[in-house]
Structure formats: structure tokens, C-alpha cells
Amino acid sequence: MSKVPSTVPRRLGVPEVRARKGDTPIVVLTAYTAPIAKIVDQHADIILVGDSLGMVIYGMENTLGVTMDMMINHGKAVSSMTKNALIVVDMPFGSFEESKEVAFRNAVRLMAEGGANAVKIEGGRDVAPTIDFLTQRGIPVMAHVGLMPQRVQAMGGFRAQGKDEASANEILKDALAVQEAGAFSVVIEGVMEPVGRKITEELDIPTIGIGASAACDGQVLVIDDILGIFDEFKPKFVKRYANLNKDINAAIEDFCSEVRSGAFPADEHLFGTKSTAKKDAS
Ligand code: KIV
């Protein structure tokens, strides 16, 4: 049997991400579709198929209506067009809270059907036993503490967390608990900067910040936010690196006006016209 040549690129693995603690920053971006994932795959270390797709792709008000089928379908699309980045797929609201067994079955579906290399679970001490159950059974878990969008109703909106010492301590305890349970990394979302910094110092696993701290071991943002496509609102922690909304608008406006004026389609876009007859035949 021939060995796989060492030059064949392979995906970044969970142990390699784990080993990046305190090393070069880990770059994480979301992607939900195959063509965008293919581009992100050339640059980022981790692609997160986040349940933010509920808001970004499906126009939902929050992530609560996201289903397992959505996550599996988008996970499949993303994993099929990528070969370098580690693919992490979010466990949607309602897919892991009921019991460890239900969480296990759904995590297995995300890996077996959705192409996930690892799953992400929102929660702290409350989900630690579930994280322990999954990791003991070979499912790599990225945890998610601080602002947890799946708890938006309970939290009364998307608000920064850890504003006083007591709540900052609760978030630290959550982060320590998910590490203890076996998570290979943890997303820290929407917390006061010193909280993100302190958690990063205290933990042995990499922290991935989003509105957390520049001291985190990596950073994550939503792809439609950095590209300037999603313009419903802009959280403080988002930086736009492009304004594709404007470019898409301009392209669509040009197409509509050319169809209305008769400028499109031109001969070169048609078969069997005088100017293209030669090309059509070859
Ligand atoms: O769903 C998502 O995209 C996320 C990131 C914003 C961390 O959880």
C-alpha cells in the first residue's frame, strides 16, 4: 500500500489548534456557502459554520429558529469545497440541552452528515457535563461563553457581559469548567476587555475572541460583517473590510437598467447572431 505523499495538504487538526495557545493568533471566520468557504479556506485557520446563519442567510431576528437540518446542509456545502481549514459547526438551540445522549446523537449527525471536524456549544458550567460526555466519545468541542446569542431572550437582548466583578467571575468559572470538561478551545463573546484578557491568561486552551480582547489567542468575525454585506445592524466589535453591499447594489442596478434599455443582452451574449456565428461553430 502506498503512503500518502507528505506534500498533500491536509486540514488543520484539533491538536494543532490546541497547541497554538499563546502562539501565532488563530484566525477564524464564519462561512455558510461553498463559494465563500472556498475563498475563506485559502486564508483562515478555522471556518465556523455558525448558527449566525439564521440571521445572516435566513433573515431571522435571532438564532433560535435555526435547525439541525440547516446546520447539516450548510456544513456539507462548506466542507465539500474546503481542504485546509478546520471546520467547526455550531450545535443549534435545542439540539444539546435536553440530555447528553441527545447532544451526542446530534453532534454525530453534524460530523457524519454535515462534514464537521468539531462542534461548537454555547454554555458554561451548565453544559460542562455534556462537553465531557462528547469529548470522552471522540467529538472535539469548541465551547462558547460570555454573550451567548442562543440565550438572548433570557439575557434580555444582545448585551456585553461581565460588567461587574461578580458577573466577570461567573464567566471565568464557566470558561474554566468547559476547559476542565475537555473543550479544545473556547469562544469568548461580548465581554469587557479585562474579562477576555484574564480568561485568556488563566486558561491552558486557546481563547477565540469576538468583542472580547486583543489578548485572546485568536479572533472570529462573521464573514458577511467583514465584507459589509449584512447591514441590518453593526455591533461595536465588527470591523468592515469591504462594502460589498454597495457593489452588489450597483451591479444589480446596472443589470436592471440595461435590460430595461435593451442594452443587455448584446450579440456577444447570444447564439447564432452574425457577430458570434464563427465562435458558436467552433
Ligand atoms: O454563530 C456564530 O457565527 C458564532 C460566532 C459569531 C462566534 O457563534
XYZ file of C-alpha atoms and ligand atoms in Angstrom:
290
model
C 0.000 0.000 0.000
C 1.429 3.403 -0.974
C 1.924 6.064 1.645
C 0.177 9.443 1.304
C 2.853 11.873 -0.010
C 3.790 14.389 2.678
C 3.236 17.291 0.235
C -0.515 16.670 0.098
C -2.078 19.495 2.105
C -4.317 18.416 4.920
C -6.703 20.213 7.152
C -5.535 21.878 10.306
C -6.246 19.417 13.113
C -7.708 19.852 16.567
C -4.356 19.076 18.324
C -2.657 21.744 16.190
C -5.249 24.341 17.176
C -4.881 23.297 20.811
C -1.091 23.717 20.542
C -1.433 27.298 19.268
C -2.143 28.594 22.805
C -0.026 31.724 23.281
C 1.463 31.243 19.813
C 0.557 32.898 16.480
C -3.027 34.218 16.516
C -5.694 31.799 15.304
C -7.862 33.280 12.538
C -11.476 32.162 12.481
C -14.162 33.300 10.042
C -17.674 32.084 9.508
C -18.795 30.734 6.135
C -22.116 29.194 5.178
C -21.899 28.561 1.428
C -19.496 26.637 -0.793
C -18.118 29.518 -2.953
C -17.383 31.788 0.021
C -15.945 28.874 2.020
C -13.581 28.103 -0.863
C -12.133 31.630 -0.614
C -12.003 31.701 3.199
C -10.226 28.323 3.145
C -7.214 29.919 1.456
C -6.677 32.298 4.379
C -8.271 31.336 7.687
C -7.244 28.595 10.124
C -10.764 27.662 11.171
C -14.078 28.025 9.337
C -17.035 28.271 11.661
C -20.392 27.303 10.215
C -22.082 29.415 12.853
C -25.755 29.435 13.707
C -25.483 33.163 12.924
C -26.556 31.844 9.512
C -30.108 32.124 10.835
C -29.781 35.921 10.830
C -27.266 36.331 8.006
C -28.703 33.882 5.452
C -32.284 33.306 6.529
C -33.181 36.811 7.773
C -34.232 35.616 11.234
C -34.339 38.048 14.142
C -32.089 35.804 16.262
C -30.560 32.320 16.125
C -33.317 30.483 17.986
C -35.087 29.190 14.864
C -32.008 27.522 13.392
C -32.482 23.770 12.864
C -30.206 20.742 12.709
C -31.091 20.335 9.019
C -29.886 23.868 8.265
C -26.594 23.259 10.075
C -26.068 19.917 8.322
C -26.797 21.328 4.867
C -24.548 24.359 5.264
C -21.839 22.264 6.956
C -21.902 19.892 3.980
C -21.637 22.781 1.494
C -18.709 24.336 3.367
C -16.762 21.124 3.960
C -17.182 19.962 0.352
C -15.332 22.992 -1.068
C -12.539 23.287 1.503
C -9.369 21.362 2.256
C -7.207 23.419 4.617
C -9.244 24.909 7.441
C -10.665 23.031 10.404
C -14.469 23.026 10.028
C -16.402 23.742 13.219
C -20.202 23.533 13.058
C -22.476 25.104 15.669
C -24.911 22.952 17.623
C -28.169 24.893 17.228
C -30.546 25.888 20.028
C -32.457 22.819 21.247
C -30.025 20.253 19.864
C -27.955 19.612 23.017
C -29.772 20.884 26.140
C -32.222 18.010 26.675
C -29.692 15.319 27.545
C -26.109 14.262 26.930
C -27.387 11.426 24.747
C -29.429 13.743 22.508
C -26.421 16.072 22.264
C -24.221 13.121 21.289
C -26.591 11.943 18.557
C -26.877 15.457 17.101
C -23.126 16.069 17.279
C -22.587 12.783 15.435
C -25.005 13.947 12.708
C -23.091 17.230 12.317
C -19.867 15.262 11.844
C -21.147 12.319 9.792
C -23.663 14.185 7.598
C -22.547 17.825 7.929
C -18.796 17.374 7.422
C -17.864 18.939 10.779
C -14.406 18.261 12.215
C -15.610 19.656 15.550
C -18.774 21.134 17.029
C -19.344 24.343 18.997
C -21.658 24.529 22.008
C -22.866 27.681 23.777
C -22.820 27.473 27.566
C -20.598 27.270 30.618
C -20.829 25.196 33.798
C -24.321 24.056 32.788
C -23.094 22.348 29.597
C -19.772 21.113 31.005
C -21.137 17.578 31.682
C -22.336 17.415 28.062
C -18.962 18.594 26.751
C -17.307 15.928 28.916
C -19.671 13.244 27.527
C -18.969 14.249 23.906
C -15.203 14.650 24.217
C -14.922 11.274 26.003
C -16.532 9.797 22.887
C -14.230 11.387 20.316
C -16.181 14.529 19.460
C -13.980 17.635 19.603
C -15.826 20.549 21.190
C -15.233 24.282 20.949
C -17.037 25.990 23.813
C -18.670 29.453 23.779
C -19.025 31.657 26.893
C -19.847 35.280 27.720
C -22.575 36.684 25.498
C -24.490 33.657 24.288
C -26.865 34.577 21.444
C -28.955 31.417 21.988
C -29.888 32.887 25.404
C -30.893 36.281 24.016
C -34.407 36.024 25.478
C -33.147 35.142 28.953
C -30.466 37.850 28.826
C -32.947 40.489 27.595
C -31.036 41.339 24.405
C -27.543 41.294 22.974
C -25.642 42.996 25.811
C -21.964 42.998 26.742
C -21.300 40.719 29.725
C -19.007 40.823 32.758
C -19.599 44.457 33.670
C -19.143 43.907 37.415
C -16.764 41.729 39.384
C -19.384 39.119 40.265
C -20.506 38.536 36.675
C -16.896 38.632 35.419
C -16.119 35.854 37.930
C -19.091 33.803 36.712
C -17.766 33.947 33.137
C -14.291 32.926 34.297
C -15.802 29.967 36.188
C -17.703 28.987 33.021
C -14.515 29.109 30.955
C -12.597 27.014 33.492
C -15.433 24.470 33.617
C -15.591 23.938 29.847
C -11.791 23.580 29.740
C -11.947 21.012 32.545
C -14.669 19.165 30.595
C -12.328 18.739 27.625
C -13.111 21.602 25.211
C -10.133 22.173 22.887
C -10.777 25.927 22.663
C -13.358 28.466 23.752
C -15.046 31.392 22.046
C -15.443 34.401 24.350
C -18.109 36.755 23.014
C -19.110 40.281 24.017
C -17.358 40.753 27.362
C -15.490 43.635 28.975
C -11.901 43.642 27.702
C -10.245 42.826 31.079
C -12.507 39.763 31.360
C -11.383 38.402 27.974
C -7.767 39.110 28.892
C -7.996 37.442 32.315
C -9.695 34.313 30.930
C -7.000 34.049 28.250
C -4.304 34.266 30.942
C -5.991 31.703 33.192
C -6.812 29.061 30.573
C -4.491 26.487 29.024
C -6.640 26.149 25.902
C -6.812 28.800 23.155
C -9.425 31.523 23.529
C -11.089 32.914 20.421
C -12.402 36.426 20.945
C -15.300 38.261 19.373
C -15.731 41.577 21.134
C -13.516 40.210 23.917
C -9.825 41.188 23.964
C -6.843 41.601 21.638
C -5.040 39.326 24.121
C -7.168 36.330 23.049
C -5.338 33.546 21.228
C -7.466 34.115 18.131
C -10.264 36.247 16.757
C -13.500 35.394 14.970
C -15.908 37.530 12.962
C -18.926 36.844 10.784
C -17.974 36.871 7.083
C -20.954 38.987 5.961
C -19.982 41.589 8.580
C -16.373 41.980 7.437
C -17.471 42.098 3.795
C -20.121 44.720 4.513
C -22.985 42.601 3.147
C -25.034 42.302 6.344
C -26.192 45.827 7.140
C -29.166 45.308 9.465
C -27.001 46.472 12.362
C -23.274 46.698 13.203
C -22.121 45.517 16.624
C -19.256 47.559 18.156
C -16.827 44.654 17.691
C -17.306 44.446 13.917
C -14.820 45.989 11.517
C -15.880 46.220 7.877
C -13.075 45.488 5.435
C -15.231 45.973 2.322
C -18.554 47.455 1.336
C -19.958 44.724 -0.888
C -23.490 45.878 -0.206
C -22.696 48.977 -2.265
C -21.001 46.943 -5.056
C -23.867 44.428 -5.217
C -26.391 47.259 -5.376
C -24.509 48.951 -8.200
C -24.219 45.717 -10.219
C -27.913 44.914 -9.815
C -28.884 48.485 -10.712
C -26.740 48.302 -13.906
C -28.263 44.955 -14.919
C -31.817 46.211 -14.413
C -31.256 49.403 -16.357
C -29.521 47.550 -19.254
C -32.405 45.063 -19.527
C -34.899 47.913 -19.490
C -32.966 49.914 -22.078
C -32.323 46.873 -24.312
C -28.516 47.156 -23.915
C -28.438 43.616 -22.489
C -28.192 41.063 -23.968
C -25.781 42.176 -26.692
C -24.848 39.980 -29.694
C -21.860 38.556 -27.812
C -24.204 37.021 -25.224
C -26.370 35.274 -27.839
C -26.035 32.167 -30.010
C -26.308 32.282 -33.821
C -26.025 36.038 -34.313
C -23.832 37.367 -37.147
C -21.006 38.517 -34.874
C -20.804 35.263 -32.923
C -21.605 32.663 -35.607
C -17.920 31.678 -36.027
C -17.310 31.231 -32.325
C -20.570 29.277 -31.843
C -19.479 26.826 -34.572
C -16.007 26.151 -33.095
O -22.801 31.761 15.175
C -21.715 32.338 15.036
O -21.347 32.790 13.948
C -20.865 32.463 16.221
C -19.702 33.388 16.142
C -20.123 34.780 15.951
C -18.788 33.209 17.287
O -21.116 31.836 17.193
